[in-house]
């Protein structure tokens, strides 16, 4: 039967109505389209920001190395004064920029919209970036990875505010994970870090957002920096017999040391101790004393300045290092972290772990030295962060040591369990409680 004119007219009206409905729900003006565009633009901007921040941090570290070479003992005066000045500036102008940056992103999930005006505001992260670079210029034992997480979350929040779309906690998680991936060139580690550490509960939609943000940000970062491997192509491996002996020791030692670091940090940040109350009452003076410790260790050893990347990479490749490097870097990183200035602990923790692995090389002289150092790094990093899957994947991706995966997993889980015996609360989650959600000044 042929269609009547009235039925053809109804079909046209139905098509126009459906088209307008689809345009409203999925077109350029729709919330769905603008949300996807915000994630795309945010991820591109994260890749750019992470690259620029990495280049600036490397330049600042190189400037400090030249300064120390020209004036070996000047940091004994400059570094304590810089620590005190940075803490004074942070507390006065950008108090939410202190510390790593990862606890701020965890706390921001409670109220993402308000967090874009406080914990992850553009003002906060600009101050974070500038003050972190200043800390690197002064020889502080800080890394750029934690600050990159906070910067990335702020960039993702800003893109959503710019396009006037609702902001969910999952979006901040995606931004922070993209920051981790871009900072280390480790996409899988970024994904696992989001699930293990940033997200309070696993959600499938969170994972999809994280993957999209990581892929885009990673492509942008790689197009600017090249497809590099953070520690170089190491490809470490070890026999089953060596692994059965070394894994329990690396896990227990790394877990105990990492748990001790977390407990000391949380004790000085939130503990009910007299020393904690004294540091809270005299933050600038305390920062200066911490800077003096960092400077004394740096001048005495010549190895504990900055992130410790060079020393860690040398130990991974088999270069002999002093056995005291690990404990000295531990003390320098702890003094920097508790001082209250902006800066992360990811890279310094990897250097401390390399120092622990270097000690274990003397215990297991017949095992491959690179493999033992990497196991020490996994054990200590897992002990500090309490994210064993992230620890394994970061070291796997930054050294391309996939033949060491099973021993690394065993070390990480043993270290996580051992660390919990020393410090029951996870470091970043404990520190996130010190950041109250409040509007920016």
Short mmCIF file of C-alpha atoms in Angstrom, two decimals:
data_model
loop_
_atom_site.label_atom_id
_atom_site.label_comp_id
_atom_site.label_asym_id
_atom_site.label_seq_id
_atom_site.Cartn_x
_atom_site.Cartn_y
_atom_site.Cartn_z
CA UNK A 1 0.00 0.00 0.00
CA UNK A 2 1.43 3.44 -0.92
CA UNK A 3 2.08 5.97 1.80
CA UNK A 4 -0.58 8.64 2.03
CA UNK A 5 0.41 12.35 2.09
CA UNK A 6 -0.58 12.54 5.74
CA UNK A 7 1.70 9.63 6.72
CA UNK A 8 4.62 11.15 4.76
CA UNK A 9 4.11 14.47 6.55
CA UNK A 10 4.05 12.72 9.94
CA UNK A 11 7.28 10.88 9.08
CA UNK A 12 9.00 14.15 8.16
CA UNK A 13 7.81 15.77 11.39
CA UNK A 14 8.99 12.75 13.39
CA UNK A 15 12.41 12.88 11.68
CA UNK A 16 12.81 16.61 12.36
CA UNK A 17 11.72 16.15 15.98
CA UNK A 18 14.14 13.27 16.48
CA UNK A 19 16.97 15.21 14.83
CA UNK A 20 16.41 18.21 17.11
CA UNK A 21 16.30 15.88 20.15
CA UNK A 22 19.55 14.21 19.10
CA UNK A 23 21.13 17.61 18.54
CA UNK A 24 20.12 18.73 22.01
CA UNK A 25 21.41 15.53 23.65
CA UNK A 26 24.58 14.95 21.63
CA UNK A 27 25.28 18.02 19.54
CA UNK A 28 27.94 20.71 20.11
CA UNK A 29 25.78 22.50 22.68
CA UNK A 30 24.96 19.36 24.66
CA UNK A 31 26.46 18.59 28.05
CA UNK A 32 27.73 15.24 26.78
CA UNK A 33 29.64 16.80 23.88
CA UNK A 34 31.08 19.59 26.03
CA UNK A 35 32.14 17.09 28.70
CA UNK A 36 34.05 15.01 26.17
CA UNK A 37 35.59 18.15 24.69
CA UNK A 38 36.64 19.28 28.19
CA UNK A 39 38.39 15.94 28.81
CA UNK A 40 40.11 16.11 25.41
CA UNK A 41 41.33 19.68 25.87
CA UNK A 42 42.31 18.99 29.49
CA UNK A 43 44.36 15.93 28.55
CA UNK A 44 46.18 17.84 25.79
CA UNK A 45 46.93 20.67 28.21
CA UNK A 46 48.16 18.16 30.83
CA UNK A 47 50.65 16.72 28.36
CA UNK A 48 51.94 20.23 27.60
CA UNK A 49 52.05 21.28 31.26
CA UNK A 50 53.81 18.09 32.39
CA UNK A 51 56.45 18.48 29.68
CA UNK A 52 57.13 22.14 30.43
CA UNK A 53 57.29 21.46 34.17
CA UNK A 54 59.70 18.55 33.63
CA UNK A 55 61.99 20.65 31.44
CA UNK A 56 61.92 23.52 33.95
CA UNK A 57 62.69 21.18 36.86
CA UNK A 58 65.60 19.61 34.99
CA UNK A 59 66.97 23.07 34.18
CA UNK A 60 66.63 24.16 37.82
CA UNK A 61 68.47 21.03 38.99
CA UNK A 62 71.27 21.65 36.49
CA UNK A 63 71.59 25.25 37.69
CA UNK A 64 71.95 24.08 41.29
CA UNK A 65 74.62 21.54 40.30
CA UNK A 66 76.65 24.30 38.65
CA UNK A 67 76.18 26.50 41.73
CA UNK A 68 77.43 23.78 44.10
CA UNK A 69 80.38 23.04 41.83
CA UNK A 70 81.40 26.71 41.93
CA UNK A 71 80.62 27.30 45.62
CA UNK A 72 80.70 23.93 47.46
CA UNK A 73 79.79 25.21 50.93
CA UNK A 74 77.44 28.06 50.02
CA UNK A 75 74.34 25.78 50.45
CA UNK A 76 75.04 25.66 54.19
CA UNK A 77 73.73 29.23 54.25
CA UNK A 78 71.57 29.42 51.12
CA UNK A 79 69.54 26.22 51.53
CA UNK A 80 68.30 26.84 55.12
CA UNK A 81 67.35 30.42 54.23
CA UNK A 82 65.58 29.21 51.10
CA UNK A 83 63.64 26.56 53.03
CA UNK A 84 62.50 29.13 55.57
CA UNK A 85 61.57 31.63 52.86
CA UNK A 86 59.63 29.09 50.80
CA UNK A 87 57.62 27.91 53.79
CA UNK A 88 56.83 31.53 54.73
CA UNK A 89 55.67 32.26 51.17
CA UNK A 90 53.66 29.05 50.98
CA UNK A 91 51.84 29.61 54.27
CA UNK A 92 51.14 33.27 53.49
CA UNK A 93 50.06 33.06 49.85
CA UNK A 94 49.30 29.46 48.76
CA UNK A 95 48.88 27.28 51.88
CA UNK A 96 47.17 24.53 49.89
CA UNK A 97 50.29 24.11 47.72
CA UNK A 98 52.41 22.64 50.51
CA UNK A 99 53.69 19.10 50.31
CA UNK A 100 53.34 16.56 47.53
CA UNK A 101 50.09 17.44 45.78
CA UNK A 102 48.67 13.92 45.77
CA UNK A 103 46.91 14.32 49.16
CA UNK A 104 45.21 17.45 47.80
CA UNK A 105 43.77 15.51 44.86
CA UNK A 106 42.52 12.78 47.19
CA UNK A 107 40.83 15.38 49.42
CA UNK A 108 39.42 17.24 46.41
CA UNK A 109 37.14 14.30 45.53
CA UNK A 110 34.84 15.21 48.43
CA UNK A 111 33.67 18.37 46.63
CA UNK A 112 35.22 18.65 43.17
CA UNK A 113 33.50 21.92 42.24
CA UNK A 114 34.67 23.69 45.40
CA UNK A 115 38.14 22.14 45.01
CA UNK A 116 38.64 24.00 41.73
CA UNK A 117 38.55 27.20 43.79
CA UNK A 118 40.87 25.93 46.52
CA UNK A 119 42.80 22.64 46.51
CA UNK A 120 43.20 22.41 42.73
CA UNK A 121 42.69 26.02 41.71
CA UNK A 122 44.89 27.61 39.06
CA UNK A 123 46.28 30.02 41.66
CA UNK A 124 47.28 27.13 43.92
CA UNK A 125 49.02 25.10 41.23
CA UNK A 126 50.83 28.09 39.72
CA UNK A 127 52.24 28.77 43.18
CA UNK A 128 52.97 25.06 43.53
CA UNK A 129 54.96 24.96 40.30
CA UNK A 130 56.96 28.12 41.03
CA UNK A 131 57.79 27.18 44.62
CA UNK A 132 58.70 23.59 43.70
CA UNK A 133 61.12 24.86 41.09
CA UNK A 134 62.57 27.21 43.71
CA UNK A 135 63.01 24.24 46.06
CA UNK A 136 64.87 22.35 43.31
CA UNK A 137 67.07 25.43 42.82
CA UNK A 138 67.98 25.20 46.50
CA UNK A 139 68.96 21.52 46.43
CA UNK A 140 65.87 20.21 48.25
CA UNK A 141 65.26 16.47 48.01
CA UNK A 142 62.01 16.85 46.08
CA UNK A 143 60.48 15.38 42.96
CA UNK A 144 58.18 16.88 40.36
CA UNK A 145 55.79 13.93 40.05
CA UNK A 146 53.51 14.71 43.01
CA UNK A 147 53.18 18.38 42.03
CA UNK A 148 52.45 17.25 38.46
CA UNK A 149 49.47 15.26 39.77
CA UNK A 150 48.01 18.35 41.46
CA UNK A 151 48.73 20.53 38.42
CA UNK A 152 47.10 17.96 36.11
CA UNK A 153 43.96 17.74 38.26
CA UNK A 154 43.72 21.55 38.28
CA UNK A 155 44.07 21.69 34.49
CA UNK A 156 41.30 19.13 34.07
CA UNK A 157 39.08 21.05 36.50
CA UNK A 158 39.74 24.32 34.68
CA UNK A 159 38.80 22.84 31.30
CA UNK A 160 35.45 21.73 32.77
CA UNK A 161 34.77 25.14 34.29
CA UNK A 162 35.72 26.82 31.01
CA UNK A 163 33.16 24.76 29.07
CA UNK A 164 30.57 25.01 31.89
CA UNK A 165 30.06 21.30 32.48
CA UNK A 166 29.66 19.51 35.85
CA UNK A 167 32.86 18.25 37.45
CA UNK A 168 33.01 14.83 39.10
CA UNK A 169 35.66 13.36 41.34
CA UNK A 170 36.37 10.80 38.63
CA UNK A 171 37.55 13.58 36.34
CA UNK A 172 40.10 14.78 38.90
CA UNK A 173 41.30 11.18 39.24
CA UNK A 174 41.69 10.96 35.47
CA UNK A 175 43.65 14.20 35.41
CA UNK A 176 45.94 13.15 38.25
CA UNK A 177 46.60 9.76 36.67
CA UNK A 178 47.42 11.42 33.36
CA UNK A 179 49.91 13.56 35.26
CA UNK A 180 51.67 10.49 36.67
CA UNK A 181 51.77 8.88 33.23
CA UNK A 182 53.14 12.00 31.55
CA UNK A 183 55.73 12.63 34.28
CA UNK A 184 57.29 9.14 34.05
CA UNK A 185 56.16 8.13 30.54
CA UNK A 186 54.40 5.19 32.24
CA UNK A 187 50.78 4.87 31.05
CA UNK A 188 50.05 1.59 32.85
CA UNK A 189 51.45 2.93 36.12
CA UNK A 190 49.21 5.98 35.81
CA UNK A 191 46.16 3.77 35.44
CA UNK A 192 47.05 1.57 38.40
CA UNK A 193 47.94 4.56 40.57
CA UNK A 194 44.48 5.99 39.93
CA UNK A 195 42.82 2.75 40.98
CA UNK A 196 45.10 1.99 43.95
CA UNK A 197 45.75 5.41 45.43
CA UNK A 198 43.61 8.24 44.08
CA UNK A 199 40.23 6.52 43.78
CA UNK A 200 38.45 5.66 47.01
CA UNK A 201 36.44 2.99 45.20
CA UNK A 202 36.85 1.21 41.90
CA UNK A 203 34.40 2.26 39.20
CA UNK A 204 34.44 1.16 35.58
CA UNK A 205 33.65 4.65 34.30
CA UNK A 206 36.61 6.00 36.27
CA UNK A 207 38.91 3.56 34.50
CA UNK A 208 37.59 4.57 31.07
CA UNK A 209 38.10 8.25 31.85
CA UNK A 210 41.60 7.54 33.12
CA UNK A 211 42.54 5.56 30.02
CA UNK A 212 41.29 8.30 27.71
CA UNK A 213 43.14 11.04 29.61
CA UNK A 214 46.36 8.99 29.85
CA UNK A 215 46.40 8.15 26.14
CA UNK A 216 45.89 11.75 25.04
CA UNK A 217 48.25 13.32 27.58
CA UNK A 218 50.87 10.64 26.91
CA UNK A 219 50.73 11.19 23.16
CA UNK A 220 51.21 14.94 23.61
CA UNK A 221 54.10 14.46 26.06
CA UNK A 222 55.81 11.89 23.82
CA UNK A 223 55.45 14.11 20.76
CA UNK A 224 57.36 16.83 22.63
CA UNK A 225 59.89 14.76 24.61
CA UNK A 226 60.22 11.66 22.46
CA UNK A 227 59.47 8.06 23.46
CA UNK A 228 62.05 7.86 26.23
CA UNK A 229 62.58 5.33 29.04
CA UNK A 230 62.94 7.06 32.41
CA UNK A 231 65.90 5.04 33.74
CA UNK A 232 67.00 3.63 30.39
CA UNK A 233 66.75 0.16 28.86
CA UNK A 234 67.95 -2.04 31.72
CA UNK A 235 66.16 -5.34 31.06
CA UNK A 236 67.15 -6.87 34.43
CA UNK A 237 66.33 -10.46 35.29
CA UNK A 238 67.37 -13.11 37.82
CA UNK A 239 67.17 -16.87 38.28
CA UNK A 240 64.54 -18.55 40.42
CA UNK A 241 67.10 -19.61 43.02
CA UNK A 242 68.40 -16.06 43.46
CA UNK A 243 64.86 -14.70 43.60
CA UNK A 244 63.81 -17.11 46.36
CA UNK A 245 66.63 -15.79 48.54
CA UNK A 246 66.51 -12.08 47.68
CA UNK A 247 62.76 -11.43 47.45
CA UNK A 248 61.83 -11.93 51.14
CA UNK A 249 64.77 -9.84 52.32
CA UNK A 250 64.10 -6.99 49.87
CA UNK A 251 60.41 -7.01 50.75
CA UNK A 252 60.92 -6.95 54.51
CA UNK A 253 63.77 -4.40 54.51
CA UNK A 254 62.05 -2.12 51.99
CA UNK A 255 58.72 -2.38 53.79
CA UNK A 256 60.23 -1.60 57.19
CA UNK A 257 62.12 1.42 55.84
CA UNK A 258 59.13 2.68 53.85
CA UNK A 259 56.79 2.22 56.81
CA UNK A 260 59.23 4.09 59.05
CA UNK A 261 59.30 7.02 56.60
CA UNK A 262 55.49 7.15 56.49
CA UNK A 263 55.14 6.91 60.25
CA UNK A 264 57.65 9.70 60.86
CA UNK A 265 55.97 11.93 58.26
CA UNK A 266 52.46 11.36 59.58
CA UNK A 267 53.66 11.75 63.17
CA UNK A 268 55.13 15.17 62.44
CA UNK A 269 52.10 16.18 60.36
CA UNK A 270 49.21 14.97 62.52
CA UNK A 271 50.62 13.32 65.66
CA UNK A 272 49.80 14.43 69.23
CA UNK A 273 53.46 14.82 70.15
CA UNK A 274 55.28 17.73 71.76
CA UNK A 275 57.66 17.96 68.80
CA UNK A 276 54.70 18.14 66.42
CA UNK A 277 53.17 21.02 68.40
CA UNK A 278 56.55 22.80 68.41
CA UNK A 279 56.93 22.49 64.63
CA UNK A 280 53.38 23.78 64.10
CA UNK A 281 54.06 26.76 66.34
CA UNK A 282 57.36 27.69 64.63
CA UNK A 283 56.99 26.51 61.01
CA UNK A 284 59.50 28.91 59.44
CA UNK A 285 62.18 28.21 62.02
CA UNK A 286 61.57 24.47 61.71
CA UNK A 287 61.86 24.71 57.92
CA UNK A 288 65.19 26.48 58.29
CA UNK A 289 66.48 23.71 60.56
CA UNK A 290 65.31 21.09 58.03
CA UNK A 291 67.13 23.01 55.32
CA UNK A 292 70.29 22.98 57.43
CA UNK A 293 70.06 19.17 57.71
CA UNK A 294 69.61 18.84 53.94
CA UNK A 295 72.52 21.19 53.29
CA UNK A 296 74.82 19.43 55.78
CA UNK A 297 74.08 16.03 54.23
CA UNK A 298 74.51 17.38 50.73
CA UNK A 299 77.82 19.12 51.42
CA UNK A 300 79.17 16.12 53.34
CA UNK A 301 78.21 13.50 50.74
CA UNK A 302 77.83 15.38 47.47
CA UNK A 303 75.16 12.85 46.45
CA UNK A 304 71.94 13.59 48.31
CA UNK A 305 70.93 16.80 46.54
CA UNK A 306 67.76 16.97 44.46
CA UNK A 307 65.80 14.00 43.19
CA UNK A 308 68.71 11.56 43.31
CA UNK A 309 67.91 10.44 39.74
CA UNK A 310 71.55 10.34 38.63
CA UNK A 311 72.67 8.26 41.61
CA UNK A 312 69.70 5.88 41.24
CA UNK A 313 70.34 5.35 37.55
CA UNK A 314 74.04 4.73 38.17
CA UNK A 315 73.27 2.05 40.79
CA UNK A 316 70.73 0.38 38.50
CA UNK A 317 73.33 0.13 35.75
CA UNK A 318 75.81 -1.53 38.13
CA UNK A 319 77.96 1.37 39.30
CA UNK A 320 79.24 0.88 42.85
CA UNK A 321 77.96 3.44 45.34
CA UNK A 322 78.70 4.07 49.04
CA UNK A 323 76.59 1.96 51.38
CA UNK A 324 75.62 5.07 53.31
CA UNK A 325 73.81 6.62 50.33
CA UNK A 326 70.45 5.01 51.12
CA UNK A 327 70.28 6.13 54.80
CA UNK A 328 71.64 9.60 53.93
CA UNK A 329 69.08 10.10 51.14
CA UNK A 330 66.34 8.82 53.48
CA UNK A 331 67.25 11.51 56.03
CA UNK A 332 67.50 14.24 53.39
CA UNK A 333 64.13 13.33 51.86
CA UNK A 334 62.44 13.13 55.25
CA UNK A 335 63.85 16.52 56.31
CA UNK A 336 62.61 18.06 53.06
CA UNK A 337 59.18 16.44 53.23
CA UNK A 338 58.40 17.47 56.81
CA UNK A 339 59.64 21.03 56.30
CA UNK A 340 56.35 22.04 54.68
CA UNK A 341 57.53 23.39 51.33
CA UNK A 342 55.96 22.26 48.03
CA UNK A 343 57.50 19.21 46.36
CA UNK A 344 56.95 15.51 45.80
CA UNK A 345 58.58 12.36 47.15
CA UNK A 346 58.20 9.96 44.20
CA UNK A 347 61.63 10.38 42.60
CA UNK A 348 63.53 10.77 45.91
CA UNK A 349 61.84 7.60 47.19
CA UNK A 350 63.05 5.70 44.14
CA UNK A 351 66.57 6.98 44.90
CA UNK A 352 66.31 5.84 48.53
CA UNK A 353 65.10 2.46 47.32
CA UNK A 354 68.09 2.23 44.99
CA UNK A 355 70.31 2.93 48.00
CA UNK A 356 68.63 0.09 49.89
CA UNK A 357 69.12 -2.18 46.90
CA UNK A 358 72.76 -1.13 46.80
CA UNK A 359 73.14 -2.35 50.41
CA UNK A 360 71.46 -5.64 49.50
CA UNK A 361 73.99 -6.14 46.70
CA UNK A 362 76.59 -6.78 49.41
CA UNK A 363 74.28 -9.39 50.96
CA UNK A 364 73.66 -11.17 47.64
CA UNK A 365 76.93 -10.73 45.69
CA UNK A 366 76.19 -13.63 43.34
CA UNK A 367 72.86 -12.17 42.14
CA UNK A 368 72.61 -9.71 39.22
CA UNK A 369 73.32 -6.29 40.69
CA UNK A 370 70.75 -4.44 38.57
CA UNK A 371 68.01 -6.84 39.60
CA UNK A 372 68.84 -6.50 43.32
CA UNK A 373 68.81 -2.69 43.12
CA UNK A 374 65.46 -2.71 41.33
CA UNK A 375 63.98 -5.05 43.95
CA UNK A 376 65.16 -2.64 46.64
CA UNK A 377 63.46 0.21 44.80
CA UNK A 378 60.20 -1.72 44.50
CA UNK A 379 60.27 -2.72 48.16
CA UNK A 380 60.91 0.77 49.53
CA UNK A 381 58.54 2.54 47.14
CA UNK A 382 55.74 0.08 47.91
CA UNK A 383 56.48 0.52 51.61
CA UNK A 384 56.13 4.30 51.41
CA UNK A 385 53.19 4.66 49.04
CA UNK A 386 51.42 1.37 49.94
CA UNK A 387 50.44 0.86 46.29
CA UNK A 388 52.20 -2.40 45.36
CA UNK A 389 50.83 -2.74 41.82
CA UNK A 390 51.85 0.82 40.99
CA UNK A 391 55.34 0.23 42.39
CA UNK A 392 55.86 -2.83 40.20
CA UNK A 393 54.53 -1.28 37.01
CA UNK A 394 56.46 1.98 37.47
CA UNK A 395 59.76 0.11 37.83
CA UNK A 396 58.85 -2.25 35.01
CA UNK A 397 58.06 0.59 32.63
CA UNK A 398 60.93 2.87 33.68
CA UNK A 399 63.58 0.13 33.34
CA UNK A 400 61.94 -2.26 30.84
CA UNK A 401 62.68 -5.14 33.23
CA UNK A 402 59.68 -7.28 32.41
CA UNK A 403 61.69 -10.43 33.05
CA UNK A 404 61.76 -9.39 36.71
CA UNK A 405 57.99 -8.96 37.04
CA UNK A 406 57.22 -11.96 39.26
CA UNK A 407 59.99 -11.23 41.80
CA UNK A 408 58.92 -7.56 41.81
CA UNK A 409 55.31 -8.47 42.55
CA UNK A 410 56.40 -10.72 45.40
CA UNK A 411 58.64 -8.00 46.87
CA UNK A 412 55.89 -5.37 46.56
CA UNK A 413 53.26 -7.43 48.36
CA UNK A 414 55.67 -8.42 51.14
CA UNK A 415 56.74 -4.77 51.52
CA UNK A 416 53.12 -3.58 51.62
CA UNK A 417 52.31 -6.06 54.39
CA UNK A 418 55.48 -5.26 56.34
CA UNK A 419 54.95 -1.50 56.02
CA UNK A 420 51.43 -1.83 57.43
CA UNK A 421 52.91 -3.36 60.59
CA UNK A 422 54.95 -0.18 61.11
CA UNK A 423 52.41 2.41 59.92
CA UNK A 424 48.83 1.26 59.59
CA UNK A 425 47.57 4.36 57.80
CA UNK A 426 48.48 4.94 54.16
CA UNK A 427 50.70 8.00 53.80
CA UNK A 428 48.82 10.01 51.19
CA UNK A 429 45.41 9.29 52.69
CA UNK A 430 46.64 10.30 56.12
CA UNK A 431 48.09 13.54 54.77
CA UNK A 432 44.88 14.27 52.82
CA UNK A 433 43.07 14.73 56.15
CA UNK A 434 45.16 17.84 56.82
CA UNK A 435 43.59 19.64 53.85
CA UNK A 436 40.22 21.08 54.82
CA UNK A 437 37.86 21.98 52.02
CA UNK A 438 37.40 25.74 52.13
CA UNK A 439 37.06 28.51 49.58
CA UNK A 440 40.25 30.13 48.37
CA UNK A 441 41.03 33.57 49.74
#
